[in-house]
Coordinates of N, CA, C and O in Angstrom, one line a residue:
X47 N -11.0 -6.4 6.3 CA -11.7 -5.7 5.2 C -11.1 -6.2 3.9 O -9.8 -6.2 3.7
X48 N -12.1 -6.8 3.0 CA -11.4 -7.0 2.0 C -12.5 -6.3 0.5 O -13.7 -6.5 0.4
X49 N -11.6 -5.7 -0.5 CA -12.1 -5.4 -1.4 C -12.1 -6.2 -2.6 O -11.0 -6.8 -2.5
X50 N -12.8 -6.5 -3.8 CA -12.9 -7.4 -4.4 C -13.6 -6.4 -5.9 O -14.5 -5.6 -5.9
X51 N -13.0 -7.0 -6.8 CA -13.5 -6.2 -8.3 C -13.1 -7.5 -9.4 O -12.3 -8.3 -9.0
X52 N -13.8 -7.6 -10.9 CA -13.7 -8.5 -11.9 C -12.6 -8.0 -12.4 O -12.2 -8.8 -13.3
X53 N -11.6 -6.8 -12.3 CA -10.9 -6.2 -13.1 C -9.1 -6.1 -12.2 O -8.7 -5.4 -11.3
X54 N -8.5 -6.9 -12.7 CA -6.8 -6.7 -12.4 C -6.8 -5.9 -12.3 O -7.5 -5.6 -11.3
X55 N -6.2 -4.8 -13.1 CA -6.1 -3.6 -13.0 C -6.7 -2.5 -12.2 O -6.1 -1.5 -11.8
X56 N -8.0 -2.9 -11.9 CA -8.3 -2.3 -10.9 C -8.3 -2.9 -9.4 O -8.6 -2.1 -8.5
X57 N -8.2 -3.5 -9.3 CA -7.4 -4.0 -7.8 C -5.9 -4.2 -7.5 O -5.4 -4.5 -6.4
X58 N -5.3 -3.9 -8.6 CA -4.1 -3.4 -8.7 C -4.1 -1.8 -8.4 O -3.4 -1.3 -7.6
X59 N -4.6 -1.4 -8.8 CA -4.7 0.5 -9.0 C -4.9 0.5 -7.2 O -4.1 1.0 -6.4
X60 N -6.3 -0.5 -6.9 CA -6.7 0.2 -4.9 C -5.6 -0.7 -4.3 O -5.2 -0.4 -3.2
X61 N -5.0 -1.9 -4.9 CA -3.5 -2.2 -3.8 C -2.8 -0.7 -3.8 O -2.3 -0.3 -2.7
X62 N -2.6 0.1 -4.8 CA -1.9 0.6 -4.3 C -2.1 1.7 -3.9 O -1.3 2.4 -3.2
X63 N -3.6 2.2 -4.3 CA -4.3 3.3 -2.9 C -4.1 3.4 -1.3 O -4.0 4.1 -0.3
X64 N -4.2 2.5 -1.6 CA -5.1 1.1 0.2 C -4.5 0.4 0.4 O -4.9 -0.8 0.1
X65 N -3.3 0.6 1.1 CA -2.4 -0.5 1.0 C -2.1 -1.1 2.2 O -1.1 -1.6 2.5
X66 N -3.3 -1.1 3.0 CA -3.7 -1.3 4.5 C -4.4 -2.5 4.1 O -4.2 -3.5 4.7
X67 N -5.3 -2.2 3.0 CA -6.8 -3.2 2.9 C -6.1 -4.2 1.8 O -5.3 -3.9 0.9
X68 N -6.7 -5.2 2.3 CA -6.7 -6.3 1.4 C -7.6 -6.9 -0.1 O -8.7 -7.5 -0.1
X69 N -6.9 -6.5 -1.0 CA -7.9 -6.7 -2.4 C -7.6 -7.7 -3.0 O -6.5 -8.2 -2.9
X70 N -8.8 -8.5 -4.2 CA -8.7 -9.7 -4.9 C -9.5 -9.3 -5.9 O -10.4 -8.4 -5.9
X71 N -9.1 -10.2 -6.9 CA -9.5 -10.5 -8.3 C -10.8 -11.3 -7.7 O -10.8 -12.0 -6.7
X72 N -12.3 -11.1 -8.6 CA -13.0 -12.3 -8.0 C -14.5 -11.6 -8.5 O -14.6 -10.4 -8.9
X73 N -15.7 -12.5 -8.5 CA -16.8 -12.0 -9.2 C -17.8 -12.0 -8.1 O -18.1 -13.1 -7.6
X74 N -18.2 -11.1 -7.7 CA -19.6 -10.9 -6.5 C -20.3 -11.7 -6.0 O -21.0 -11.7 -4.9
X75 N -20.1 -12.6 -7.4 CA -21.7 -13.5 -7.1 C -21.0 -15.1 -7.1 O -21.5 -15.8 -6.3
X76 N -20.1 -15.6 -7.8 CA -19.4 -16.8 -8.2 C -20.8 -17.5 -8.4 O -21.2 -18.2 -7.5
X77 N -21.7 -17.2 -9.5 CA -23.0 -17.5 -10.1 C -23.0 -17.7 -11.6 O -22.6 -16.9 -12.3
X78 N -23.5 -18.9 -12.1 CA -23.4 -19.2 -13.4 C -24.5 -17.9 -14.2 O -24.4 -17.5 -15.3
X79 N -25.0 -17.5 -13.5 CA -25.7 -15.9 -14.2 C -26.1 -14.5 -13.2 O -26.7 -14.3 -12.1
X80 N -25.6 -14.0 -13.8 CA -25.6 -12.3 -12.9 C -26.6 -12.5 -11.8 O -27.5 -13.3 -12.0
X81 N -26.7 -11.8 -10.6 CA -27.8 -11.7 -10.1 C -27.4 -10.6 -9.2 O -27.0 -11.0 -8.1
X82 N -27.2 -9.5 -9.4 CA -26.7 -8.1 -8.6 C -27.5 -8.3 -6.8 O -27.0 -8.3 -5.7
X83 N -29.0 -8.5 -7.4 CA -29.3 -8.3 -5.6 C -29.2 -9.8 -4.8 O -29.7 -10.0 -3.7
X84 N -28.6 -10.6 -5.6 CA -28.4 -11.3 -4.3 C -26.3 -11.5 -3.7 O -25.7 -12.1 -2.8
X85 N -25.9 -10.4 -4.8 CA -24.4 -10.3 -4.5 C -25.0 -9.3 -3.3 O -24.4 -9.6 -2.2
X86 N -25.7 -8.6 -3.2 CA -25.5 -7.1 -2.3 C -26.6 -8.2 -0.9 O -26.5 -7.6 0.2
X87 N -27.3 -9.2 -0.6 CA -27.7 -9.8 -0.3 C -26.7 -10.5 0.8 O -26.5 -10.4 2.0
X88 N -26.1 -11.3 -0.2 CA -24.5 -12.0 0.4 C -23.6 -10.8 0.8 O -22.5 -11.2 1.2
X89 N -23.8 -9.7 0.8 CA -22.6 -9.0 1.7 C -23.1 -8.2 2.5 O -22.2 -7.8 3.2
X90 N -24.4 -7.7 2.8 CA -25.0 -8.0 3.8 C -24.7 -9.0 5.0 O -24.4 -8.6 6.2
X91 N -24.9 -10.3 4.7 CA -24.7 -11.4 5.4 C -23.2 -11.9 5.9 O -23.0 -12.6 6.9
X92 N -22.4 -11.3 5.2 CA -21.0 -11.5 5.5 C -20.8 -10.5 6.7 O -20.7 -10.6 7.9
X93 N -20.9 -9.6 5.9 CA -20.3 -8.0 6.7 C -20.7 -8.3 8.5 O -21.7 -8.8 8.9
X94 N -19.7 -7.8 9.2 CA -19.6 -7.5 10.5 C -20.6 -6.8 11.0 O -21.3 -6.1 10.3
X95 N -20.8 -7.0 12.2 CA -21.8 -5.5 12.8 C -21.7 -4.0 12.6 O -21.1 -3.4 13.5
X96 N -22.1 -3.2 11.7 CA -21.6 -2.2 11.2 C -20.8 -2.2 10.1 O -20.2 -1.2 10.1
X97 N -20.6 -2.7 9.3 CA -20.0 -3.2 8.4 C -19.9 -2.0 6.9 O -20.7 -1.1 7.0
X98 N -19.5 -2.0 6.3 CA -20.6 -1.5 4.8 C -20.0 -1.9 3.7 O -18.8 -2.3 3.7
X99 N -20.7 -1.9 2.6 CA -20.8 -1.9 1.1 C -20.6 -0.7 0.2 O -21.0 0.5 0.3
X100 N -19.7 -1.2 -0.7 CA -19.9 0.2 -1.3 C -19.9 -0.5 -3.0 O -19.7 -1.6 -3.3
X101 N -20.2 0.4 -3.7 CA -20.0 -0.3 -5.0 C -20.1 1.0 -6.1 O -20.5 2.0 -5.5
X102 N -19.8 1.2 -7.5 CA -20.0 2.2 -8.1 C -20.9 1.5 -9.5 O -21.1 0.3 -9.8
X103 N -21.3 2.3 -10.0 CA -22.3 1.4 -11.3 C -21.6 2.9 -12.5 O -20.8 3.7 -12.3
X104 N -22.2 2.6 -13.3 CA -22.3 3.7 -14.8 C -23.0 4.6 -14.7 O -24.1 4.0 -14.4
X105 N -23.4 5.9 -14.8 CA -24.1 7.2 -15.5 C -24.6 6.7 -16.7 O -23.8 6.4 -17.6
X106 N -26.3 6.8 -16.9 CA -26.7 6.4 -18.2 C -26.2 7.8 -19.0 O -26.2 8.9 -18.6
X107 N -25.8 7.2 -20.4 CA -25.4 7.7 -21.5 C -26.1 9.1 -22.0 O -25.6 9.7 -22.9
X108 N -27.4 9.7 -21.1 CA -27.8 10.7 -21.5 C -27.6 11.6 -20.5 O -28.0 12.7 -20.6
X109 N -26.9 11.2 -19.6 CA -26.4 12.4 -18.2 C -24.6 12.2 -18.3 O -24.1 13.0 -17.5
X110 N -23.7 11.4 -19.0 CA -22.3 10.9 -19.0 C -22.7 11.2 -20.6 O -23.5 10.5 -21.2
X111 N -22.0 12.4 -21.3 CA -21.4 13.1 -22.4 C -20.5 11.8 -22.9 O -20.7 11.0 -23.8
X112 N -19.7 11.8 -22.3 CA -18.5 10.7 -22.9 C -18.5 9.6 -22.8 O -17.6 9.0 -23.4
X113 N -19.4 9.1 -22.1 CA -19.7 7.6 -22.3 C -20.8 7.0 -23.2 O -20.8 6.0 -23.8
X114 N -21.8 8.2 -23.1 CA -22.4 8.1 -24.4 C -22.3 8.3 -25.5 O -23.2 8.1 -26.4
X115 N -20.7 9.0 -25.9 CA -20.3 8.9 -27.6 C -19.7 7.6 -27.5 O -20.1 6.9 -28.5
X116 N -19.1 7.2 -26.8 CA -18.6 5.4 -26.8 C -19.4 4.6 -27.3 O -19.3 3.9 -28.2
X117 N -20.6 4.9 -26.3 CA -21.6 4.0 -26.8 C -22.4 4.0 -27.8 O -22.7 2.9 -28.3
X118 N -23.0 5.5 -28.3 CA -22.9 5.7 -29.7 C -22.4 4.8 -30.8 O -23.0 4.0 -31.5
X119 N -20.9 5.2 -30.8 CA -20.4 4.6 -31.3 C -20.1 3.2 -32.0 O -19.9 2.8 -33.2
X120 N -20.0 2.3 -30.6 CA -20.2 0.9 -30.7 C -21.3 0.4 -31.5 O -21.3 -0.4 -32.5
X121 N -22.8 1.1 -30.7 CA -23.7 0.8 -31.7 C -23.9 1.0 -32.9 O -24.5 0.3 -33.7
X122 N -23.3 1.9 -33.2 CA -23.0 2.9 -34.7 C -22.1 2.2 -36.0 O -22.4 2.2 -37.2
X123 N -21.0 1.6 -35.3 CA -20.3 1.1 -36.3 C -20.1 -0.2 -35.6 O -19.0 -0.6 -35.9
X124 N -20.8 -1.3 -34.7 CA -20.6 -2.5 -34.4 C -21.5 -3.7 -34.6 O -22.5 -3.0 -34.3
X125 N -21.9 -4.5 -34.8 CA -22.9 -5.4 -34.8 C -23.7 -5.4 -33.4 O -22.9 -5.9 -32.6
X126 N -24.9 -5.1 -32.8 CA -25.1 -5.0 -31.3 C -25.9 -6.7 -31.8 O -26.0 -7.3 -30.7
X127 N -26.3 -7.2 -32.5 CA -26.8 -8.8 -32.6 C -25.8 -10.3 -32.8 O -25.9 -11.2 -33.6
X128 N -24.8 -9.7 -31.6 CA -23.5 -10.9 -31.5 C -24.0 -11.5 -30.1 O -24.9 -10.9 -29.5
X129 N -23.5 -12.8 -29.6 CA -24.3 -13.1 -28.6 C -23.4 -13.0 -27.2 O -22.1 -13.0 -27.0
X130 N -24.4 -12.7 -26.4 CA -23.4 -12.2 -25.2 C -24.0 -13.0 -24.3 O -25.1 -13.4 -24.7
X131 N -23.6 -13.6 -23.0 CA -23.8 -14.4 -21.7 C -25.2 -13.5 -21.3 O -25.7 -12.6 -22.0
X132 N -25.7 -13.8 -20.5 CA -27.1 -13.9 -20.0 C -26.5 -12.5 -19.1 O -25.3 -12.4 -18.7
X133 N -27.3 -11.6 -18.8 CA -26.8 -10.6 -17.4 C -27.8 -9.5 -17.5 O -28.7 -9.6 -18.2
X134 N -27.4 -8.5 -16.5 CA -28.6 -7.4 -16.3 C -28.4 -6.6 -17.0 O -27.5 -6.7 -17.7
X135 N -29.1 -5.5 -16.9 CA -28.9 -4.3 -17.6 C -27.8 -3.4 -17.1 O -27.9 -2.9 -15.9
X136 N -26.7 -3.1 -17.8 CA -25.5 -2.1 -17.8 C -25.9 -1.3 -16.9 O -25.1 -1.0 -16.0
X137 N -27.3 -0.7 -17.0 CA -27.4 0.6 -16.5 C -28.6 0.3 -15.1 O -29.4 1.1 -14.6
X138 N -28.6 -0.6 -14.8 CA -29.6 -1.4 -13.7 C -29.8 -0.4 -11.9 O -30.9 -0.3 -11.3
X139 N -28.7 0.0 -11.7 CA -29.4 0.5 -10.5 C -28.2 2.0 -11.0 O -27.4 2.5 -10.3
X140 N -28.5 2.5 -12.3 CA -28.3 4.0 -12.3 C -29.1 4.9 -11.7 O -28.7 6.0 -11.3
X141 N -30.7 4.5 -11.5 CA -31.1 5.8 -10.8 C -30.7 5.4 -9.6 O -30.3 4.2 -9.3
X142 N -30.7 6.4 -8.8 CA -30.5 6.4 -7.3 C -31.0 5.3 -6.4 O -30.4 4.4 -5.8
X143 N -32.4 5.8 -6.6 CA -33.7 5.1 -6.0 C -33.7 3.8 -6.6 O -34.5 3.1 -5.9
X144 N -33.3 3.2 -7.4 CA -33.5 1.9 -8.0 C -32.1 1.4 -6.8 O -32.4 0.4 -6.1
X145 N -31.0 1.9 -6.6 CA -30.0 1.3 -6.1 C -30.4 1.6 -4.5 O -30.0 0.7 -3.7
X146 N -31.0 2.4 -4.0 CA -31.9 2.4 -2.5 C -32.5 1.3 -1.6 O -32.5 0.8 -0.5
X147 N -33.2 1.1 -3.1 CA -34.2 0.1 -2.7 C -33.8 -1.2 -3.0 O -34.5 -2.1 -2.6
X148 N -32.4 -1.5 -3.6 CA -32.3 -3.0 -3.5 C -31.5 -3.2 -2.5 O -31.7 -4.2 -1.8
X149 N -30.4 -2.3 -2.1 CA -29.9 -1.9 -1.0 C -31.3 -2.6 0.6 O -31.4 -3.6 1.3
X150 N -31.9 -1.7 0.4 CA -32.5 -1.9 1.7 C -33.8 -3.7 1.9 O -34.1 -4.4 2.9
X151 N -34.1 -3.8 0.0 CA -34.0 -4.8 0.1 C -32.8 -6.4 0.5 O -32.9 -7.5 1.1
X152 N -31.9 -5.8 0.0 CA -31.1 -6.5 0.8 C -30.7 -7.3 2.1 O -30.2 -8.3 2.4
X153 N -31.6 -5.9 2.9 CA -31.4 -5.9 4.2 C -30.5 -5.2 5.0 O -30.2 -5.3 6.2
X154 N -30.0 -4.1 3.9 CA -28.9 -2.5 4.9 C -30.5 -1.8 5.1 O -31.6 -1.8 4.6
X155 N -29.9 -1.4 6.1 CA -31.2 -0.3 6.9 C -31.1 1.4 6.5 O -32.0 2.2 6.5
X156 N -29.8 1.6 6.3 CA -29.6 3.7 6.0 C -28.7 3.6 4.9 O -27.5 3.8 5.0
X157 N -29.3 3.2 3.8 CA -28.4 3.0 2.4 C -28.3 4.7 2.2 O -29.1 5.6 2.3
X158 N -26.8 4.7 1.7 CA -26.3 6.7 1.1 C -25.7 6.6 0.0 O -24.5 6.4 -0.3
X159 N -26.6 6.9 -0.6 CA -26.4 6.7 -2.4 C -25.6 8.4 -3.0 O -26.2 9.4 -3.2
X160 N -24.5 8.1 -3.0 CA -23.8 9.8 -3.7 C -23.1 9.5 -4.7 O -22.3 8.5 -4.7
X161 N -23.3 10.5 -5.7 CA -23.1 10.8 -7.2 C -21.6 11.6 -7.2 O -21.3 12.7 -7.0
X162 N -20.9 10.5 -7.5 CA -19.5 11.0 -7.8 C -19.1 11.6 -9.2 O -19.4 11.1 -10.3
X163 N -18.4 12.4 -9.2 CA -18.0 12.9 -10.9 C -16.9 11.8 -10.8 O -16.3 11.3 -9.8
X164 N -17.0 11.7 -12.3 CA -15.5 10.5 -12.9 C -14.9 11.4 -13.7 O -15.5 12.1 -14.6
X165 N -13.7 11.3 -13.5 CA -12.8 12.7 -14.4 C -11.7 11.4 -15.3 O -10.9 10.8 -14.5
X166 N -11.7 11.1 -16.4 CA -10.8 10.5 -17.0 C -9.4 11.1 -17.8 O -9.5 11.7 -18.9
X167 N -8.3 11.0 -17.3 CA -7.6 11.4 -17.6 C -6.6 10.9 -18.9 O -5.7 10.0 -18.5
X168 N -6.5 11.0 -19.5 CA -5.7 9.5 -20.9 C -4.8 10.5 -21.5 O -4.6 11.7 -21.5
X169 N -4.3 9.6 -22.1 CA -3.0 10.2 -22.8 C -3.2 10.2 -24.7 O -2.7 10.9 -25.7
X170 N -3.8 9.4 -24.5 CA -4.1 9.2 -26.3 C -5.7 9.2 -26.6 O -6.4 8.7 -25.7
X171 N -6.3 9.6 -27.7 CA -7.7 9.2 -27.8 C -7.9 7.6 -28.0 O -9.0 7.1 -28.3
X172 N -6.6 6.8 -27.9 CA -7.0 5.1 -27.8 C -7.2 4.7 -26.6 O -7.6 3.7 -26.1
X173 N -6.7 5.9 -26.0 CA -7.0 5.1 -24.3 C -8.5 5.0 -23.8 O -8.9 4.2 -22.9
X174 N -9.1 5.9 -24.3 CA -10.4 5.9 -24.0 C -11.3 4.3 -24.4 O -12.2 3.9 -23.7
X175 N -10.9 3.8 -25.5 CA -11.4 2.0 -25.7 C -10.5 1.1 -24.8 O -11.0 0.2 -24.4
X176 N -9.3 1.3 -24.5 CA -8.9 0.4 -23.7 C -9.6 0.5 -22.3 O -10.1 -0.5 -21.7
X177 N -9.6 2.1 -22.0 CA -10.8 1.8 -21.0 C -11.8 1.4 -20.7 O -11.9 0.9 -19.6
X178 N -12.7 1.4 -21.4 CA -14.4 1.0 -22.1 C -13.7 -0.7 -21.6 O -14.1 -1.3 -20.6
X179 N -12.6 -1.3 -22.9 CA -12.3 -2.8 -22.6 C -11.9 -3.3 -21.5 O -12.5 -4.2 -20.9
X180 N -10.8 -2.6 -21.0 CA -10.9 -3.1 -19.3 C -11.6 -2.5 -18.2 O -11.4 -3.2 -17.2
X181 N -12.2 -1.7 -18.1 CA -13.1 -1.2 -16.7 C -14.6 -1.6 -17.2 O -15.4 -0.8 -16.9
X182 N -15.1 -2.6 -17.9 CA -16.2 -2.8 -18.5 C -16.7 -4.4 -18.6 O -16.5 -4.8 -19.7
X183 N -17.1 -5.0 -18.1 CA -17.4 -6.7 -18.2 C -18.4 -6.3 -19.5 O -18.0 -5.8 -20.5
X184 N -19.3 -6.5 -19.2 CA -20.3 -5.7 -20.6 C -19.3 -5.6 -21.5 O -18.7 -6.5 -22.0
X185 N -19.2 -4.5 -21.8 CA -18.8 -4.0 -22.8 C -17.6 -4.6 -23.2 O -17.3 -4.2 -24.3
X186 N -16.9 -5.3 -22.7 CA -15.5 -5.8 -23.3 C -16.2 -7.3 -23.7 O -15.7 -7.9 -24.7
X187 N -17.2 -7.9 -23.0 CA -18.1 -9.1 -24.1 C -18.7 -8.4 -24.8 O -19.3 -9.3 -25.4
X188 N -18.9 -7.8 -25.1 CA -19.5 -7.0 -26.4 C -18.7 -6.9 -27.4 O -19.1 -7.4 -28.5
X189 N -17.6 -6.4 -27.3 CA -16.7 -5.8 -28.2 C -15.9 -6.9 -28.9 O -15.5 -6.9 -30.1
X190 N -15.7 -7.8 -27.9 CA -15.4 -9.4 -27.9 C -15.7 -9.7 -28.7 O -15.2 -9.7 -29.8
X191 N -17.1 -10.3 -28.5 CA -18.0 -11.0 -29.4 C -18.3 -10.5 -30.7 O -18.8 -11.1 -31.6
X192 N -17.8 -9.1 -30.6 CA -18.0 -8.4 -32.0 C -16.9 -8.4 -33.1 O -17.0 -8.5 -34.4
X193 N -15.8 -8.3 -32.4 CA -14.5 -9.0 -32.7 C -14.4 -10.2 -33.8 O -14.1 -10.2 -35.0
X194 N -14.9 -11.2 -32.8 CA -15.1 -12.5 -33.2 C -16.0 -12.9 -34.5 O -15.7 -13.7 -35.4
X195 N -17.1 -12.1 -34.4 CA -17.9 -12.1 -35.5 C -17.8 -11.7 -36.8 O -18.6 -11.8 -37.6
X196 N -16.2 -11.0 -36.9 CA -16.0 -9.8 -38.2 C -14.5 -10.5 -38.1 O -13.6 -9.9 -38.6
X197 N -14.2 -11.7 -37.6 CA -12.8 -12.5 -38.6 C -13.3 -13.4 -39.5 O -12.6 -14.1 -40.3

């Protein structure tokens, strides 16, 4: 079993959850542009007999209180017309049923889509952007690029 995420930190955090399973730094797709259902495609095809997938996505901003003042925000006081890499939508398989059906397009047969609460615990009101910057591919080219645009 091996787990795999775009974020150090967070495969640092499940090494040290899971310290049975083997995790890596590394991108789903190793694709010069996003293509979510053919990453869940390829791990399908990998996985063992019985195998599974798991993955977590975002709560759009009008059901997630606090990710939607973030986002607020950015839009609010950031340039959103900086240029960002080619990719899907942030919020692409937030409904359920949207992530069901690419799932079984995929080729999983009894996809179980369950709605986790995310409880963020921080210590400062800065930690909440460092979060956004590192648990966020999106949004950390965004912020990037916005960066860049205002030296």
């Amino acid at each position: 079993m091996t787990g795999l995420d775009f974020s150090a930190e967070q495969v640092a955090l499940a090494q040290r959850a899971y310290s049975t399973v083997t995790f890596q730094e590394g991108d789903a797709e190793a694709l010069p542009f996003p293509h979510p259902e053919r990453a869940l495609s390829e791990a399908n095809r990998v996985l063992c007999n019985g195998g599974k997938v798991a993955f977590t996505i975002w709560t759009p901003p009008d059901k997630d209180t606090g990710f939607g003042i973030i986002l607020a925000a950015i839009e609010t006081h950031g340039d959103m017309n900086v240029p960002l890499p080619p990719g899907p939508s942030f919020f692409q398989f937030s409904d359920p049923e949207t992530s069901r059906q690419a799932l079984l397009d995929a080729g999983f047969t009894a996809p179980h889509i369950e709605e986790i609460p995310q409880v963020w615990r921080l210590t400062s009101p800065n930690m909440v952007f460092q979060a956004v910057w590192e648990g966020a591919v999106r949004s950390r080219a965004l912020l990037a690029a916005m960066r860049k645009s205002h030296v």
